[in-house]
Amino acid sequence: MTTAILEMRGITKEFPGVKALNNVTFSVKRGEIHCLVGENGAGKSTLMKVLSGVYPHGSYTGEIGFAGQVQQFRGIRDSERVGIAIIYQELALVPELTVYENIFLGNEVRKGALIDWNETIKRATQMLAKVRLDVNPEAKIKDLGVGKQQLVEIAKALSRDVKLLILDEPTAALNEDDSANLLDLLRGLRDQGVTCILISHKLKEVIAIADSVTVLRDGQTICTLDAHEGEVSEPVLIKHMVGREIEQIYPPREHKQPGEVVLQVRDWSAYSPSLGRQVLRNVSFTLRKGEIVGFAGLMGSGRTELALSIFGNSPHYRIEGELQVKGKPCQLRRPSDAIAAGIAYVTEDRKGNGLILIQDVKQNITLANLRALAQRTVIDANAEVKIANEYRTTMNIKTPSVEQRISNLSGGNQQKVCLSKWLFVKPDVLILDEPTRGIDVGAKYEIYTLMNSLVDQGMSIIMISSELPEVLGMSDRVYVVASGRITGELLVTEATPEKIMELATN
Amino acid sequence: MMSGKTEAQTPGSFLQDLSKVLRQNIRDYGMYIALFVIMVIFAITTNGIFLSPRNLSNLLNQTGYIAVLAVGMTLVIVIRHIDLSVGFLAGFLGAVAAIALVQWGLPTFFVIPMVLGLGALAGLITAFPIAQLGIPSFVASLAGWLIYRGMLQLATEGTGTIIIPDAAFNAIGNGFIPDLPLGGPFEQIHSLTLLLGIIAIGLFIYNELISRKKKIVYGFEVLPNAIFILKLLFISGIVGWITWVLANFNGLSWTVVVMLLVVGIYHFVTTRTVLGRHIYAVGGNPEAAELSGISVKRITYIVFGSMGMLSALSGILFASRLQSATTTAGTLFELDAIAAAYVGGVSAAGGVGRVTGSIIGALVMTSLTSGMNLMGVGIAYQYIVRGVVLAAAVIFDVATRRAAR
């Protein structure tokens, strides 16, 4: 019972410029539920991708032992073959296919060259019974709720005779009943001998279900705790998760008396038709002149949706609520309205929706405010180069020239280009969404210094960040967001990592 | 530090420089080289007939109605869409022009802007389901393809082919610009054409010198001196030679004038204006463009509207060239235009492609047809050869793009 089914030893995985995993050791006993916790970016998902073969053997260093044998997975198919199944937060089902087709997708029950549909449906029904899901196997996936879809995923894994089931944040999108149901099912599977690794941010859930917990931080294993020895409690986990000292990576900041209110949001609710759920509920907050307000919370808590909905990206949301800019009620229907009202938004996903990767540095810097460079719509090429070079100097963007393609720059320099682009529109309110994600310490420090000097000049900054030290090191005030609601407001002087974590995992 | 590439490292490294420049810019120069190679091949296989003044003049006139479509199609593809309706739209609007001239007796100077306006309107209608409802442009414009095909047949149903007797209208597709009344040594030569050619070369060299100077001031990468001079000589030489050939025939045709105007205007708008930059931004990353305050919808309307207008122009050029509107006018124009745009270096991934490239692409495709016709190659083989060239162009584009990464 206590032998290890999985032994990962000395796993190191590097991406250009970042060490995502540094000599990680991770051991899971046969037949237990093992929870993996850590802050965003701690390396949990990377570790699971190494395990499942998404990052093939050779792209990392270290050794994976599974079921007593050293494994060298070249892809997901290899790990599936030995009985490892991974279920991601983003479900991998085909919405237009039926439940039974999905369960046996890629693993079809054959009769010669054809698919034996009768046998497929029979076996699918058995699998559904195993996960205690009462749906018609002929229903289409798109007609099921997220909770039921999750169970179908698990049924799919079980149909492949899974030995180790990995779930990445399975309850993030579920309501309480569905979550409780899922956890119950996992206990049942454990009793039938299926080993389970569960990645979760919800610490209460972790404490309720885990046999063991491993904490990762900054790509390193901090500790593995045994729940049955009474070692696991919420304060203990939080301490291990955020335990690092806040190093001197934040430039000193005076917390001055903030000025008048520049942005006021009241009872802001947003429904996302594409996700099919309410992403924000009755959010109210204020932003004053010259302050940095941190928005802390876990991934998927609704902070980015809040920023996007304020920034006038409303076609993507149905919004209720009131927004005032400098005391005047505003209806920002599209980003250009928001920009005109003095709001700028530096996106979380630099490459996805921040930059135009195939264009050069200067084109990216001037994109949001080209009209300032144009006379009768003809762009003044000299002025453009001049402006771009100005930002290149003041922001210390490291590039051979402003005609360099942006995709050739490092993450930190790309981020500086994003910031330059939005500073060029001369905003009053700057919304920064994860401003230092994936960039090195040096560039981080430069960005923090810049933020300080901007608020000194009277700008107001909303900083969305999943890094607690950053929130505590840079903000004047902190709002904590969880499940689309603001669950707390703290002055930075009274905020501690533990308090924020508690509010965020609420 | 970054000017290191601007100077020749060692004397006498001209050939090294040349091969390096060609390698680095193979994507941009590829289609010019392809056009050059194709012309040389046909010059040899047709014993020079291909490069005769008459044939070259004809070739350029034949390119006209596809070239203007290719210019519009380039922008459509740049913003990650496609427009299949343009061929029959051109055919249909050509018929409308003919009916307006012949049956309604409207004057040419009124009919042309009217048809261009109708074209723009048709483009906006195609854009509506795409921009407003997110319908794939392939489907929306396929519907247009069917509708305009039907409307073309309706328009020409009663009369069959509509002969256009209007001299002014027909001059667009068949006429040449007037000559300067010069005597003496210019008697045999179309001197206005020659003059325009010389002015064009002068402007080109002046522009290149100015922009090179600026680039050096800003510390941008520029071509090594020797290569730069070679490039100037090469392009001036080609323009000069074409001018000379045309001047020795009937001179510049109105079709070529229209084509040059369209390319000139679109080149200016796409490279120098806010609108142009916004179009390429939307093509490069629609989400980022939208979040930068650019209305993707508005750009979609503008690009399809311009496509519709250019379809009308194409229809006018074609009807004028045939001096009539036929029941099958415009058939497969859309595919020729799309092929020309791809040969000209536009990228299906969006955000990349120049209107000047598409003109070269159109010339490549028309040259293939013209050259093979002269050689007496059967139409079946012609389709196959053009298909192979199109595939080769796109494979080349993708391969060089990957290498550049």
mmCIF file with all atom_site columns, C-alpha atoms in Angstrom, chain B residues 17 37 46 61 70-71 131 139 322 357:
data_model
loop_
_atom_site.group_PDB
_atom_site.id
_atom_site.type_symbol
_atom_site.label_atom_id
_atom_site.label_alt_id
_atom_site.label_comp_id
_atom_site.label_asym_id
_atom_site.label_entity_id
_atom_site.label_seq_id
_atom_site.pdbx_PDB_ins_code
_atom_site.Cartn_x
_atom_site.Cartn_y
_atom_site.Cartn_z
_atom_site.occupancy
_atom_site.B_iso_or_equiv
_atom_site.pdbx_formal_charge
_atom_site.auth_seq_id
_atom_site.auth_comp_id
_atom_site.auth_asym_id
_atom_site.auth_atom_id
_atom_site.pdbx_PDB_model_num
ATOM 1  C CA . ASP B 1 17  ? 27.185  41.239 -50.052 1.00 0.00 ? 17  ASP B CA 1
ATOM 2  C CA . VAL B 1 37  ? 13.006  34.331 -65.142 1.00 0.00 ? 37  VAL B CA 1
ATOM 3  C CA . THR B 1 46  ? 9.145   32.286 -78.596 1.00 0.00 ? 46  THR B CA 1
ATOM 4  C CA . ASN B 1 61  ? -3.541  45.603 -71.024 1.00 0.00 ? 61  ASN B CA 1
ATOM 5  C CA . ALA B 1 70  ? -5.528  41.635 -56.997 1.00 0.00 ? 70  ALA B CA 1
ATOM 6  C CA . VAL B 1 71  ? -4.813  44.962 -55.289 1.00 0.00 ? 71  VAL B CA 1
ATOM 7  C CA . ALA B 1 131 ? -18.319 42.142 -39.656 1.00 0.00 ? 131 ALA B CA 1
ATOM 8  C CA . VAL B 1 139 ? -19.356 31.592 -47.095 1.00 0.00 ? 139 VAL B CA 1
ATOM 9  C CA . LEU B 1 322 ? -14.289 43.669 -75.188 1.00 0.00 ? 322 LEU B CA 1
ATOM 10 C CA . GLY B 1 357 ? 3.667   42.582 -54.894 1.00 0.00 ? 357 GLY B CA 1
#
